[in-house]
Each structure stands twice: as C-alpha cells, then as structure tokens.
mmCIF file of C-alpha atoms in Angstrom:
data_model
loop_
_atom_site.group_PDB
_atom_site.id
_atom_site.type_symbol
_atom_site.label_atom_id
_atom_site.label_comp_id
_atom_site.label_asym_id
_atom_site.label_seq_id
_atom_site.Cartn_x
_atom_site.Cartn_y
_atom_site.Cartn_z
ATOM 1 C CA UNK B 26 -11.241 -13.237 5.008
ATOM 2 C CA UNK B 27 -9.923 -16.865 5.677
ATOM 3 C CA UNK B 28 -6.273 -18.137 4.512
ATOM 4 C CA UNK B 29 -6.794 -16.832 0.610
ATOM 5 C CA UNK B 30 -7.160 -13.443 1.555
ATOM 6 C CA UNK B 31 -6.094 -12.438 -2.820
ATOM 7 C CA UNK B 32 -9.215 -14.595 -3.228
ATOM 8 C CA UNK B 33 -11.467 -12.666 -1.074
ATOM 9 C CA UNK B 34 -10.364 -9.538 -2.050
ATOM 10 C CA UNK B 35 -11.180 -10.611 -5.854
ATOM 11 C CA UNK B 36 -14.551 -12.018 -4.692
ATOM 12 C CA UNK B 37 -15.513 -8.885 -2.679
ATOM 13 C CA UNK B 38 -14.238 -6.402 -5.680
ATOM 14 C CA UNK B 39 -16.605 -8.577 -8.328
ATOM 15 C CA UNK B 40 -19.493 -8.443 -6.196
ATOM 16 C CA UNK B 41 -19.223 -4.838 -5.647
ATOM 17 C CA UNK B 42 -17.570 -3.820 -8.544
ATOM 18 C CA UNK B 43 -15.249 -1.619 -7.399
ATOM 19 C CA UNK B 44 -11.291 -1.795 -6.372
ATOM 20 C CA UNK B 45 -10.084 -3.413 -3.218
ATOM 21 C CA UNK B 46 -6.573 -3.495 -1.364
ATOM 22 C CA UNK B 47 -6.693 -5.632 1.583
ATOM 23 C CA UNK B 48 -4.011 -4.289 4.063
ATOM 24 C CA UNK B 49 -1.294 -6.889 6.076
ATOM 25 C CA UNK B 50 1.562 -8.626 5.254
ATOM 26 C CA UNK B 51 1.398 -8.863 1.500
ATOM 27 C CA UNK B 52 -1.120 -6.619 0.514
ATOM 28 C CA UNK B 53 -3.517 -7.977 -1.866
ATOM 29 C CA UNK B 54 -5.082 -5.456 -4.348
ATOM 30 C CA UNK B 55 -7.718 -6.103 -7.290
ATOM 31 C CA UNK B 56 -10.214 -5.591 -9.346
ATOM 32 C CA UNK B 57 -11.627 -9.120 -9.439
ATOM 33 C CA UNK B 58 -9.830 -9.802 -12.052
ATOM 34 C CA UNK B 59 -6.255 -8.175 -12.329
ATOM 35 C CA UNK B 60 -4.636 -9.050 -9.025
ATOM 36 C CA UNK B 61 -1.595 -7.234 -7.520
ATOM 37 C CA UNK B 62 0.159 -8.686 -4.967
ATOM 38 C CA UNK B 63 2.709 -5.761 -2.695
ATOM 39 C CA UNK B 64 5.600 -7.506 -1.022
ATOM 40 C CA UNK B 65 7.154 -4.124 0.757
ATOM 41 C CA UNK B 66 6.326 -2.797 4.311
ATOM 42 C CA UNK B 67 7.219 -4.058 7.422
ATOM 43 C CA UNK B 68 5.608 -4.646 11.346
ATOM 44 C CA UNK B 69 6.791 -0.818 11.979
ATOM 45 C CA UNK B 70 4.114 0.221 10.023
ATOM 46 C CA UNK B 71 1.329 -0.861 12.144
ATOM 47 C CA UNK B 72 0.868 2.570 13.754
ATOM 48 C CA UNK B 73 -2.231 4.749 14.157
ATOM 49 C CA UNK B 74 -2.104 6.862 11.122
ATOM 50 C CA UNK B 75 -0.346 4.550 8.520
ATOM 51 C CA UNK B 76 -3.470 3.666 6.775
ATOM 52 C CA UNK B 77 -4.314 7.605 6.900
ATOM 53 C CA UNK B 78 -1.009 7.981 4.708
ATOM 54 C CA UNK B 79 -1.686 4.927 2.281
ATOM 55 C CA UNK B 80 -5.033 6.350 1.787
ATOM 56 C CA UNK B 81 -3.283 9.923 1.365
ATOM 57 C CA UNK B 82 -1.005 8.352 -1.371
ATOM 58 C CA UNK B 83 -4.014 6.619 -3.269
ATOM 59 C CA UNK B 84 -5.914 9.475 -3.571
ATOM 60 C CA UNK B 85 -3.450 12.068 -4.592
ATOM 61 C CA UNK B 86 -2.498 9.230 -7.485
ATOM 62 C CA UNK B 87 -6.528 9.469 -8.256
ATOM 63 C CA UNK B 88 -6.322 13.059 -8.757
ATOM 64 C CA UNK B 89 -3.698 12.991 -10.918
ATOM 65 C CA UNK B 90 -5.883 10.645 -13.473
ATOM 66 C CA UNK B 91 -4.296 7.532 -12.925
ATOM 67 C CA UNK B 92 -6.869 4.382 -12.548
ATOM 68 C CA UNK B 93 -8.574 3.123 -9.234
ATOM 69 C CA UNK B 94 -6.303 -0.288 -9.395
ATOM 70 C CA UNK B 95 -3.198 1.081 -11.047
ATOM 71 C CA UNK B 96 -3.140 3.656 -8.117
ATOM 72 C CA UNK B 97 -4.193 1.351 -5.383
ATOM 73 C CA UNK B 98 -1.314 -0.918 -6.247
ATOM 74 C CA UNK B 99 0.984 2.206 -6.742
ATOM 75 C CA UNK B 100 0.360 3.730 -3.564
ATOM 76 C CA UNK B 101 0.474 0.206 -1.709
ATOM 77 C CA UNK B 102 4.058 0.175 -3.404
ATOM 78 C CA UNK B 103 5.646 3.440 -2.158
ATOM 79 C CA UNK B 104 3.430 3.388 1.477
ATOM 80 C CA UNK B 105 5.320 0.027 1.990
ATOM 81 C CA UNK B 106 8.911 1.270 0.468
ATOM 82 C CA UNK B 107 8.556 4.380 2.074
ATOM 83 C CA UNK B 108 8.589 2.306 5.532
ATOM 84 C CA UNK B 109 11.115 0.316 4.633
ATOM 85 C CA UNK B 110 13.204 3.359 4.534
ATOM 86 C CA UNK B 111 11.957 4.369 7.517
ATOM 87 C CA UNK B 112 13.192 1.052 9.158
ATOM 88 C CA UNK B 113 16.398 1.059 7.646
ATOM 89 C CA UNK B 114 17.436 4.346 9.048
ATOM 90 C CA UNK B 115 15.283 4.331 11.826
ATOM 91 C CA UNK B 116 14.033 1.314 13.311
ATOM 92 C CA UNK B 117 10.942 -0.785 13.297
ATOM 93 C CA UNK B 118 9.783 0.524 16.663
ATOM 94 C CA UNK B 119 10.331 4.144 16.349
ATOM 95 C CA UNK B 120 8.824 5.240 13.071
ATOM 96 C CA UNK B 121 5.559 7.525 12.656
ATOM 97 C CA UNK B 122 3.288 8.114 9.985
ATOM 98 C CA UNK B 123 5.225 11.742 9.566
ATOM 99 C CA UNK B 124 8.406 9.584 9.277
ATOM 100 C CA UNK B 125 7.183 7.224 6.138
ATOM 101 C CA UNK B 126 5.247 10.911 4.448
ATOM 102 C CA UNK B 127 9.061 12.710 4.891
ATOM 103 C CA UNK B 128 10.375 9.621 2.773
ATOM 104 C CA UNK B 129 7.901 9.678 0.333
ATOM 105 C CA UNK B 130 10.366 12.275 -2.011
ATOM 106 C CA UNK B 131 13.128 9.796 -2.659
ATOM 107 C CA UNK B 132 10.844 7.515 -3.518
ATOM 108 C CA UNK B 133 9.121 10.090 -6.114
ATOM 109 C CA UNK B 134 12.529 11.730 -7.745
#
C-alpha cells in the first residue's frame, strides 16, 4: 500500500472498477474517483470480529438500496463511532465486537 494508502485505494478501485475501503487509522474509501476519508475509531477496535461487524453494517446499508461507496463510507462512519462509544464508556482494552453492534442504536435513532 505504501505511505498514500487514499492513493492506492483509488488506483486499486479504477483498475478493478469496483468500491474499496482500506481499513486502519483513517480509513480510506473510494471509487477511484470520489474519495472519503473516516476519521472515527480507535486502537480498541482491532479485535477479531470488528471487520465482521463493519462488513455487517455495509451490507445491511446495500440491502436497503443505498450505493456501494455511499454505504461503504456510511458504515465506516458508524463502525468507527460506534467504538468510540464503546471506549468512552468502556475502555479501549475491554470492548468486543458485541459491544460496538449493542451501540449501533444510538447511533441509528
């Protein structure tokens, strides 16, 4: 991926034509040509399962019609705020996956 990792994520989406969100601190999502740049999340997340919920969120925005990128970088959005709840109330080291899905609601009101 190297240091530009927005710039490989574009790269890799125009080649393939498709949608790609590049997990890590400041997830990068595009389409190779709109580029979305998700600034919430924290190290807590970094769990088995996390990605399983992110992926969770992204496809439940699919199937309710919204478009690939628009629900990639909605998804990225609440996975990330969702932890940040999660840290807030209960620490960096002691959040689950279940944790971040149970805060998912307050998010969605």
């Amino acid at each position: 991926v190297g240091q530009n990792r927005m710039a490989s994520a574009a790269g890799l989406a125009k080649d393939l034509g498709c949608t790609v969100l590049l997990k890590g601190h400041e997830t990068c999502i595009t389409d190779g040509n709109t580029r979305y740049l998700n600034r919430t999340g924290n190290p807590g997340m970094a769990v088995g399962g996390s990605g399983d919920v992110l992926a969770g969120i992204i496809v439940s925005l699919l199937g309710q019609k919204l478009p690939p990128l628009e629900a990639a970088a909605m998804g990225a959005w609440l996975h990330g705020a969702s932890g940040d709840i999660c840290a807030e109330e209960i620490g960096q080291y002691g959040m689950l996956p279940t944790d971040m899905v149970k805060a998912l609601p307050r998010l969605l009101k």
